CSV table of C-alpha atoms and ligand atoms in Angstrom, one decimal:
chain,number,residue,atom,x,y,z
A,1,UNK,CA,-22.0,15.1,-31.5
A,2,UNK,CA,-20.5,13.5,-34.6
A,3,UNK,CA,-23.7,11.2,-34.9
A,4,UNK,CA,-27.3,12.1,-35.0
A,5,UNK,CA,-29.8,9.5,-35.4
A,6,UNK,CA,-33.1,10.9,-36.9
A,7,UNK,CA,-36.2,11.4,-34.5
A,8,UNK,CA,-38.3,8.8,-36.3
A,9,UNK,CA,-35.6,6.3,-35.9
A,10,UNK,CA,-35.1,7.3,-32.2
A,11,UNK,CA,-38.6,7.2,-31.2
A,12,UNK,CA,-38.7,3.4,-33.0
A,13,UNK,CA,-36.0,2.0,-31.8
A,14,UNK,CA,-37.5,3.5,-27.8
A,15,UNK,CA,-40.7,2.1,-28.6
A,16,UNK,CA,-38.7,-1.5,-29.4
A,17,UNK,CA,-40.3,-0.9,-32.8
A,18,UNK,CA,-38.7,-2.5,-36.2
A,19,UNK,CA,-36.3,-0.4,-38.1
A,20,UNK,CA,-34.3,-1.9,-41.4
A,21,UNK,CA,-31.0,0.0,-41.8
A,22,UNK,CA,-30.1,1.1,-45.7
A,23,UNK,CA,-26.6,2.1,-46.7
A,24,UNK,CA,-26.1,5.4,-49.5
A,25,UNK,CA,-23.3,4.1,-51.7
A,26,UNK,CA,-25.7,1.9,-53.7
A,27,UNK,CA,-27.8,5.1,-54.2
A,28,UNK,CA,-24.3,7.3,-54.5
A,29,UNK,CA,-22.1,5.2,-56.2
A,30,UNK,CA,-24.1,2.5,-57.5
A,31,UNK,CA,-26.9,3.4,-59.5
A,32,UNK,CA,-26.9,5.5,-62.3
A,33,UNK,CA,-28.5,8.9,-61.8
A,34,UNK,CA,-31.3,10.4,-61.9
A,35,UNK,CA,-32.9,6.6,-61.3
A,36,UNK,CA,-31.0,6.5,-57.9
A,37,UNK,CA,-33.0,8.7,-56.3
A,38,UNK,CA,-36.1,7.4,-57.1
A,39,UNK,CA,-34.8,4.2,-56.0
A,40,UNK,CA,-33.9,5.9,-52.9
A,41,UNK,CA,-37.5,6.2,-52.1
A,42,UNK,CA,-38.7,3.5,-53.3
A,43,UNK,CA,-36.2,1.2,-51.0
A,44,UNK,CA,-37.5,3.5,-47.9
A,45,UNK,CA,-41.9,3.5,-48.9
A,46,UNK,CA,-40.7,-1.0,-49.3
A,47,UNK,CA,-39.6,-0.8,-45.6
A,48,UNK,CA,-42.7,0.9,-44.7
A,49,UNK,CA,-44.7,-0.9,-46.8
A,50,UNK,CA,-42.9,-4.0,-44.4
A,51,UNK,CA,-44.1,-2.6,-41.1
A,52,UNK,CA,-40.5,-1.1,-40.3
A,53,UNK,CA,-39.3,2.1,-39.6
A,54,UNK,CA,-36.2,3.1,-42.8
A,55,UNK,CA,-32.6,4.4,-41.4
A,56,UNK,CA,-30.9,5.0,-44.7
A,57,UNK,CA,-27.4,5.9,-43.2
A,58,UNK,CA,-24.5,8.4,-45.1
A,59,UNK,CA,-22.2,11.0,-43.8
A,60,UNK,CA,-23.3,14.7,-44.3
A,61,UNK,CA,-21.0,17.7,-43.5
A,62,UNK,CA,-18.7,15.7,-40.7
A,63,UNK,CA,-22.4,14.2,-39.0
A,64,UNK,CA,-22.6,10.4,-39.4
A,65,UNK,CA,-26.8,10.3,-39.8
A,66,UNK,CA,-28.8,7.7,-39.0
A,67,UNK,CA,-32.0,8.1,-40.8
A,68,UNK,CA,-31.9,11.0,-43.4
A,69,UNK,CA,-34.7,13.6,-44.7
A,70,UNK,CA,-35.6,13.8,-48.2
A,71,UNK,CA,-33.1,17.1,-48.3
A,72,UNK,CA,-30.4,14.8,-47.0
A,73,UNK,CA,-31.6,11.8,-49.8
A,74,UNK,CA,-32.0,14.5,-52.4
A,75,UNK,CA,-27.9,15.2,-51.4
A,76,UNK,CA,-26.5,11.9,-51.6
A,77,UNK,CA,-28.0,11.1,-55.3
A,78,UNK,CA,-27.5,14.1,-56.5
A,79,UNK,CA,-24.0,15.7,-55.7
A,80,UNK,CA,-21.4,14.7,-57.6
A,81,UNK,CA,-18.4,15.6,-54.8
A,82,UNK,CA,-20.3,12.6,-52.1
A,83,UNK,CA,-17.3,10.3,-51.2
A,84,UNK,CA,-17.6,6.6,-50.7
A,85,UNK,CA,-16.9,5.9,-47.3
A,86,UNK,CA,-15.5,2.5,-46.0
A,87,UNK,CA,-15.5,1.6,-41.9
A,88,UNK,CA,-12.0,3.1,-42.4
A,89,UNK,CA,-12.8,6.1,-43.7
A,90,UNK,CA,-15.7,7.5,-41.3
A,91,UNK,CA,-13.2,8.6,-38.2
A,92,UNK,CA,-11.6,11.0,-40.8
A,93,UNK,CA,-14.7,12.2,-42.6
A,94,UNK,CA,-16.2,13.6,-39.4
A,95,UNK,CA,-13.2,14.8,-38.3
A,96,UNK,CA,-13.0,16.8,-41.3
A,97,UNK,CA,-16.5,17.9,-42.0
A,98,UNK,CA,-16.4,15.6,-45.4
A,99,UNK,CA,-19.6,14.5,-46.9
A,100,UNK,CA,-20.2,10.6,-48.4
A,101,UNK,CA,-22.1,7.7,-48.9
A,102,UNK,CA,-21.3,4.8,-46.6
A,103,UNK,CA,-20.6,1.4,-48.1
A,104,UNK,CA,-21.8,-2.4,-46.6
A,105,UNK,CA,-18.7,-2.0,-44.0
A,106,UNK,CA,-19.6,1.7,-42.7
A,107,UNK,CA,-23.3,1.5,-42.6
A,108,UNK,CA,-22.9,-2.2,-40.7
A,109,UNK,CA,-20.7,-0.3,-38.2
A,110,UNK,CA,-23.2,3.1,-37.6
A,111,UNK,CA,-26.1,0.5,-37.5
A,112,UNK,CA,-25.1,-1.3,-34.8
A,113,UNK,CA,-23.1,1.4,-32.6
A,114,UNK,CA,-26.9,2.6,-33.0
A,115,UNK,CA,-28.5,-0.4,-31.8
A,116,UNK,CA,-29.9,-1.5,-35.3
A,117,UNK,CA,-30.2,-5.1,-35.4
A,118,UNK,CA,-31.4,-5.7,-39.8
A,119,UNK,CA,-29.7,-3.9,-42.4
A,120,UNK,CA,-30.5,-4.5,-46.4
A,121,UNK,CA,-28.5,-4.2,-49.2
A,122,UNK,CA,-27.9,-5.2,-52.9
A,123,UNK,CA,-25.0,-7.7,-52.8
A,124,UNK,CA,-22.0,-7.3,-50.4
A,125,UNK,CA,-18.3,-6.7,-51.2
A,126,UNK,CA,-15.8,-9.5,-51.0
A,127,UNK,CA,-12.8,-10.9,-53.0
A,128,UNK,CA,-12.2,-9.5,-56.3
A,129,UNK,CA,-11.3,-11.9,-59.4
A,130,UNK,CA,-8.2,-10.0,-59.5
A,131,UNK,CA,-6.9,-10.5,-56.4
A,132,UNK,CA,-3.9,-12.7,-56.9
A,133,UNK,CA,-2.2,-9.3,-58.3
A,134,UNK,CA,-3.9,-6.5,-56.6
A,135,UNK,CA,-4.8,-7.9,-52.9
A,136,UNK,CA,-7.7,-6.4,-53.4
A,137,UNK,CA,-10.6,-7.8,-50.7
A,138,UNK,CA,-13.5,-5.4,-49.7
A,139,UNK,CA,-13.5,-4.4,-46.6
A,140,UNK,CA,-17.4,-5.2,-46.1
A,141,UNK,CA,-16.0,-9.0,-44.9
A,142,UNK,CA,-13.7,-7.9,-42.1
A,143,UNK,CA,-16.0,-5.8,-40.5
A,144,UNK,CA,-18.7,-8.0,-40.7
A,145,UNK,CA,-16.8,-10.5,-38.5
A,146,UNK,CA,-17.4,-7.6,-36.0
A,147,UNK,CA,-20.7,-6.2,-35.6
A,148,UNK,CA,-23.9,-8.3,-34.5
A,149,UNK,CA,-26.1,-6.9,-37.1
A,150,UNK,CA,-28.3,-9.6,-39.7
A,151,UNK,CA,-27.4,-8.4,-43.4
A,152,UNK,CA,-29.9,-9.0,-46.1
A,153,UNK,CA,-28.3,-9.6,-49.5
A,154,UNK,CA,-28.7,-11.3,-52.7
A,155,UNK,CA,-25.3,-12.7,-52.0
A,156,UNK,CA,-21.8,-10.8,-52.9
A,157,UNK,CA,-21.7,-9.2,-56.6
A,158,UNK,CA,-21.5,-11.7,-59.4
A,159,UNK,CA,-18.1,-9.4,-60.5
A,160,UNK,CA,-16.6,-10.9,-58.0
A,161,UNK,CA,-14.8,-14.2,-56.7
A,162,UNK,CA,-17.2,-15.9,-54.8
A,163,UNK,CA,-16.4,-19.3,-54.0
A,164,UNK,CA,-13.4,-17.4,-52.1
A,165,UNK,CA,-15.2,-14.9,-51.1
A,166,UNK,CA,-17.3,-17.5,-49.2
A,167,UNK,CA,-14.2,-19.0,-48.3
A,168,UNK,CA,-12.6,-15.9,-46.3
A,169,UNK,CA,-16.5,-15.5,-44.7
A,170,UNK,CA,-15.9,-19.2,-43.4
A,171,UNK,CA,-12.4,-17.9,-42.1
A,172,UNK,CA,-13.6,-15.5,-40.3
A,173,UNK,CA,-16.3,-17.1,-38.7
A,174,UNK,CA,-19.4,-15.1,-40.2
A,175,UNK,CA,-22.6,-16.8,-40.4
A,176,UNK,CA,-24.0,-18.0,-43.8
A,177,UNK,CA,-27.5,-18.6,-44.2
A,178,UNK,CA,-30.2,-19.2,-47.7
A,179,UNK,CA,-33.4,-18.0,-47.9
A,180,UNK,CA,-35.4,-20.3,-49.3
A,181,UNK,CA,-32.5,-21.8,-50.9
A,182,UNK,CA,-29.2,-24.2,-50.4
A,183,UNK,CA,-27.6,-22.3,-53.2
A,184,UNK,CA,-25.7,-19.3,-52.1
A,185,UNK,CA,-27.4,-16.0,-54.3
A,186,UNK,CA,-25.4,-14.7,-57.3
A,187,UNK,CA,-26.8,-10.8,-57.2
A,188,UNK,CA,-27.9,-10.3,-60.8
A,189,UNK,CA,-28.4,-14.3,-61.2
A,190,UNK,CA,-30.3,-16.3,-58.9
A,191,UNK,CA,-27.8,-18.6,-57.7
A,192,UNK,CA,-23.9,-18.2,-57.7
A,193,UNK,CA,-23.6,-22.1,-57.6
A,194,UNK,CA,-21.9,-22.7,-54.6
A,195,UNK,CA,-23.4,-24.3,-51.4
A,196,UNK,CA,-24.8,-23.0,-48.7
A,197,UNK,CA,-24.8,-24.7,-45.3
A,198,UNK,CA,-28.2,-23.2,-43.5
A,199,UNK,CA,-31.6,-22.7,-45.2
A,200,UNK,CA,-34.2,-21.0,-43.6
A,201,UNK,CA,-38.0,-20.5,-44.8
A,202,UNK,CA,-39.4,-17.5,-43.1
A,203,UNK,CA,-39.0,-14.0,-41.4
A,204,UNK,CA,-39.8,-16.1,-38.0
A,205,UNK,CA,-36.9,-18.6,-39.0
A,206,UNK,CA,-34.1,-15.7,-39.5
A,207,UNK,CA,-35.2,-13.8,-36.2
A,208,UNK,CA,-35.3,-17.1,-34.5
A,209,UNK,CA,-30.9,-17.7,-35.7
A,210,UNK,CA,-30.7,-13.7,-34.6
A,211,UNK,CA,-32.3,-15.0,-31.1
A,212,UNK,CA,-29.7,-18.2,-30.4
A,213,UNK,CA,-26.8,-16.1,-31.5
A,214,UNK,CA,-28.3,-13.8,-28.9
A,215,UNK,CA,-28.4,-16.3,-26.1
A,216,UNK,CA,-24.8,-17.6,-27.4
A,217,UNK,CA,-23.2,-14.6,-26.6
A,218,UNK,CA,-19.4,-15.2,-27.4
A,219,UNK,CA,-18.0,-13.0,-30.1
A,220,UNK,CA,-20.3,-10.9,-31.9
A,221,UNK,CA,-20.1,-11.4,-35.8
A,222,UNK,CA,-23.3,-10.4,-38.6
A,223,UNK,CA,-25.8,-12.7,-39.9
A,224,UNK,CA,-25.4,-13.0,-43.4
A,225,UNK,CA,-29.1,-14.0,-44.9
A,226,UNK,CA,-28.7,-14.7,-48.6
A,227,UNK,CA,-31.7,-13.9,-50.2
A,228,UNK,CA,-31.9,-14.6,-54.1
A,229,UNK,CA,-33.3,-12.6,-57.0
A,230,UNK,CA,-36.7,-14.1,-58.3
A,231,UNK,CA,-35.4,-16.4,-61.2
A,232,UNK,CA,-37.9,-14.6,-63.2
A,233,UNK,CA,-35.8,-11.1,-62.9
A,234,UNK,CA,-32.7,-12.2,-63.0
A,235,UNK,CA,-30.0,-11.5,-66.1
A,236,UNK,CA,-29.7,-14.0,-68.3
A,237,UNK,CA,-26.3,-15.9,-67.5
A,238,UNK,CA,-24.7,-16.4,-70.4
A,239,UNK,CA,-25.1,-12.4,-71.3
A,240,UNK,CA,-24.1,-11.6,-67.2
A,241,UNK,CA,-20.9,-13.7,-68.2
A,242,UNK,CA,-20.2,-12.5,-71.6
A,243,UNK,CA,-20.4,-8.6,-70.0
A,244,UNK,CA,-18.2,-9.1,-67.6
A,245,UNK,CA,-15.5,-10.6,-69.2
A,246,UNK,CA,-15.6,-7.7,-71.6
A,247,UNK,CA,-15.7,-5.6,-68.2
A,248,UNK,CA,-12.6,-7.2,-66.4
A,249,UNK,CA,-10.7,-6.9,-69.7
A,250,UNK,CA,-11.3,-3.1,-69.7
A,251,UNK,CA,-10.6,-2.7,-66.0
A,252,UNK,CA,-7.2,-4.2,-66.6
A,253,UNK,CA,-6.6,-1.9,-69.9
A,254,UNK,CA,-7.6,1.6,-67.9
A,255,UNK,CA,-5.9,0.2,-65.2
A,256,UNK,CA,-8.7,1.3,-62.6
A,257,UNK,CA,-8.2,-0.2,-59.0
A,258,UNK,CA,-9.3,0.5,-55.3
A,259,UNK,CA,-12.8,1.9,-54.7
A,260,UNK,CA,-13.4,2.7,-58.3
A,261,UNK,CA,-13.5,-0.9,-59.1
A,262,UNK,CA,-17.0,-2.0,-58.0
A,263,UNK,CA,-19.0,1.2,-59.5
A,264,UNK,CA,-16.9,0.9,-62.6
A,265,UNK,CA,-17.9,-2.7,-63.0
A,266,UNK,CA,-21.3,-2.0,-62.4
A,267,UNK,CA,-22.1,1.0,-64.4
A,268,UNK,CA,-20.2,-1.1,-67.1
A,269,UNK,CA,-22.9,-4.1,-67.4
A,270,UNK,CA,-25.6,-1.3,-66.5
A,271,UNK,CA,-24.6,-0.2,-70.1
A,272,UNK,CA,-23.6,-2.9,-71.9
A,273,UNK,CA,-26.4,-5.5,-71.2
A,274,UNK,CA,-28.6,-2.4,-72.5
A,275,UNK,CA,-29.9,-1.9,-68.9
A,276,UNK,CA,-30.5,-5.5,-68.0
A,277,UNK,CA,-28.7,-6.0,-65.7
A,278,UNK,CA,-29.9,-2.5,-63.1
A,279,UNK,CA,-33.3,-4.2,-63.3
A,280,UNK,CA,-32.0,-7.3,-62.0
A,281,UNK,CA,-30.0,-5.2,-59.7
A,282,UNK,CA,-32.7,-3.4,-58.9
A,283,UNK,CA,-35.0,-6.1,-58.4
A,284,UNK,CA,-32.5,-8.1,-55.6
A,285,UNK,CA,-32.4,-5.0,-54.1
A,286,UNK,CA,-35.9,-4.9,-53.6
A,287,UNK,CA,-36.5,-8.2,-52.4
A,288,UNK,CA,-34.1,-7.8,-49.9
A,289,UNK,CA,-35.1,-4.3,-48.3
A,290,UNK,CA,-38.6,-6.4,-48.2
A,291,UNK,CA,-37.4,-9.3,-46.3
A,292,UNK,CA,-35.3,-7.1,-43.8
A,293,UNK,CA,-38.8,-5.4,-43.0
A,294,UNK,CA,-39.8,-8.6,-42.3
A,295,UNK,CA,-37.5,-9.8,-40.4
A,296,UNK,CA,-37.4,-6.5,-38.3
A,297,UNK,CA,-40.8,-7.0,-37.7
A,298,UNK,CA,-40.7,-10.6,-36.5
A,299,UNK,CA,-37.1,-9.6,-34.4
A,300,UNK,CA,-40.0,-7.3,-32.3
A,301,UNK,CA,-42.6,-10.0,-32.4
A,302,UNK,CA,-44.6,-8.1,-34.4
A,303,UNK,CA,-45.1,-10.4,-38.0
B,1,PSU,N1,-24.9,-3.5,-53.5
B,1,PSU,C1,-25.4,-3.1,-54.7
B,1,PSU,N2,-24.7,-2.0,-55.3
B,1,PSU,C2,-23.6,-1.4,-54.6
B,1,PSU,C3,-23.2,-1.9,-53.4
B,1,PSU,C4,-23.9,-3.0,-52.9
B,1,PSU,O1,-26.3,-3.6,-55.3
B,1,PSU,O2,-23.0,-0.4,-55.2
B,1,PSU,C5,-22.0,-1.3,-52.7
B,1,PSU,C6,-22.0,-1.5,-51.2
B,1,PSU,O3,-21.9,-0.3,-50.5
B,1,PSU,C7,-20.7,-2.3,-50.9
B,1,PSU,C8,-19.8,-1.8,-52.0
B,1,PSU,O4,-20.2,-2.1,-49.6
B,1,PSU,O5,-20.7,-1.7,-53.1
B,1,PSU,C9,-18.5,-2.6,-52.2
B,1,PSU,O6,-17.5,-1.8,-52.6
B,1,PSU,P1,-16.0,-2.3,-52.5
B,1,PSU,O7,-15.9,-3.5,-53.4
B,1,PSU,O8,-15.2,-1.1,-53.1
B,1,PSU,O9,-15.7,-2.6,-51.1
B,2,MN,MN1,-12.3,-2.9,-53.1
């Protein structure tokens, strides 16, 4: 079978017990290493910590896995050769036997085929800055439009263009909710700016959306729960905006595009705001894994 969903995960989710999906490009592909490991494990003891049961998802040797082992963690920081694997890219992985982290759009996919209902991540893809020349739109936002699963994020990365990436999420008809906030998150800062049209207060309030869309039925699309960085731990905005321009200068000069773009970016500010801006990273990241455990736990009925 070309997915294998871990025994603790299968035993939770036949118990109707609440797991919190993680996706492996963040850990792969988005954290420098040997941090990203530890990180690894630290986003898996949160969810505990939360009441839920962890399903960090990745592709290893051609098996999509849902739920890995520390050998299988160890694997994903550590090797060099892991791919980063869009929605697109899974049928061919497993049909080849390839090895790779799964980004927002692939782990959103596994988690629901698996019956997953809360997944956590840093910030999602969405429209880059650049994409007037270069078309280029992640594919986290399409396939989100597809799946029934509740994402929590601290918003899309800051890198990107985010009034339209908000803009093509209204398009295709995902829901767009704040946590505690009427400010749509900005990842590394605490609020991009732009509007948000829901707020919700609690773990109760977000499973109590998850149960309408339920009883809705109609087409299935994710839940997109925008949960901001403490303003305490967030970068501070003027350096977050003098980085980046530095960093999209430099993109355009190596003349890096496609999947490269978002790690590049990334490790780029991870550098050049002296580290700054991975503990803000870091600390979104956290919060959100937190919340999802919450959330999974009220979804059970279990706060
Ligand atoms: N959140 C983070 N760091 C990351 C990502 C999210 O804090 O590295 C990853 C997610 O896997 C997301 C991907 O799907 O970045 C977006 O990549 P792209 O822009 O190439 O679609
Ligand atoms: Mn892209």
């Amino acid at each position: 079978m070309s997915t294998q969903v871990s025994e603790e995960v299968r035993e939770a989710l036949h118990e109707g017990r609440p797991v919190v999906a993680l996706e492996s490009t963040i850990i792969a592909h988005g954290l420098p290493r040997p941090r990203n490991l530890t990180v690894a494990r630290e986003l898996e003891d949160l969810v505990r910590d939360g009441g839920a049961v962890p399903a960090t998802i990745a592709v290893l040797d051609g098996v999509a896995r849902i739920g890995l082992d520390e050998a299988g963690l160890t694997r994903i920081a550590e090797d060099p050769t892991v791919r980063k694997l869009g929605h697109r890219d899974l049928a061919p992985a497993l049909a080849t036997g390839a090895t790779g982290a799964t980004t927002v759009s692939a782990t959103a996919w596994l988690a629901d085929s698996a019956g997953l209902r809360v997944f956590a991540t840093g910030g999602l893809g969405g429209v880059h800055r650049e994409w007037a020349e270069t078309q280029d739109e992640s594919a986290d936002l399409r396939l989100l439009a597809q799946v029934g699963v509740t994402v929590v994020c601290a918003g899309v990365k800051s890198i990107l263009d985010v009034p339209a990436t908000l803009q093509r999420l209204e398009t295709l008809g995902v829901t767009v909710i704040g946590y505690g906030t009427d400010r749509f998150p900005g990842f590394y800062l605490s609020s991009s700016g732009e509007p948000v049209d829901w707020t919700v207060g609690s773990p109760e309030d977000v499973a109590g959306v998850m149960r309408a869309r339920d009883a809705l039925g109609g087409p299935r699309s994710a839940l997109i729960v925008g949960n901001p960085v403490p303003a305490g731990q967030q970068l501070d905005p003027a350096l977050h905006d003098r980085v980046l321009a530095a960093g999209l200068a430099e993109l355009r000069e190596k003349g890096i595009t496609g999947q490269a773009v978002t790690p590049f970016l990334l490790e780029y500010l991870t550098v050049h705001t002296g580290g700054a801006s991975l503990e803000a990273n870091l600390a979104a990241v956290r919060g959100n894994v937190g919340l999802a455990a919450r959330i999974a736990a009220a979804d059970r009925g279990r706060p």
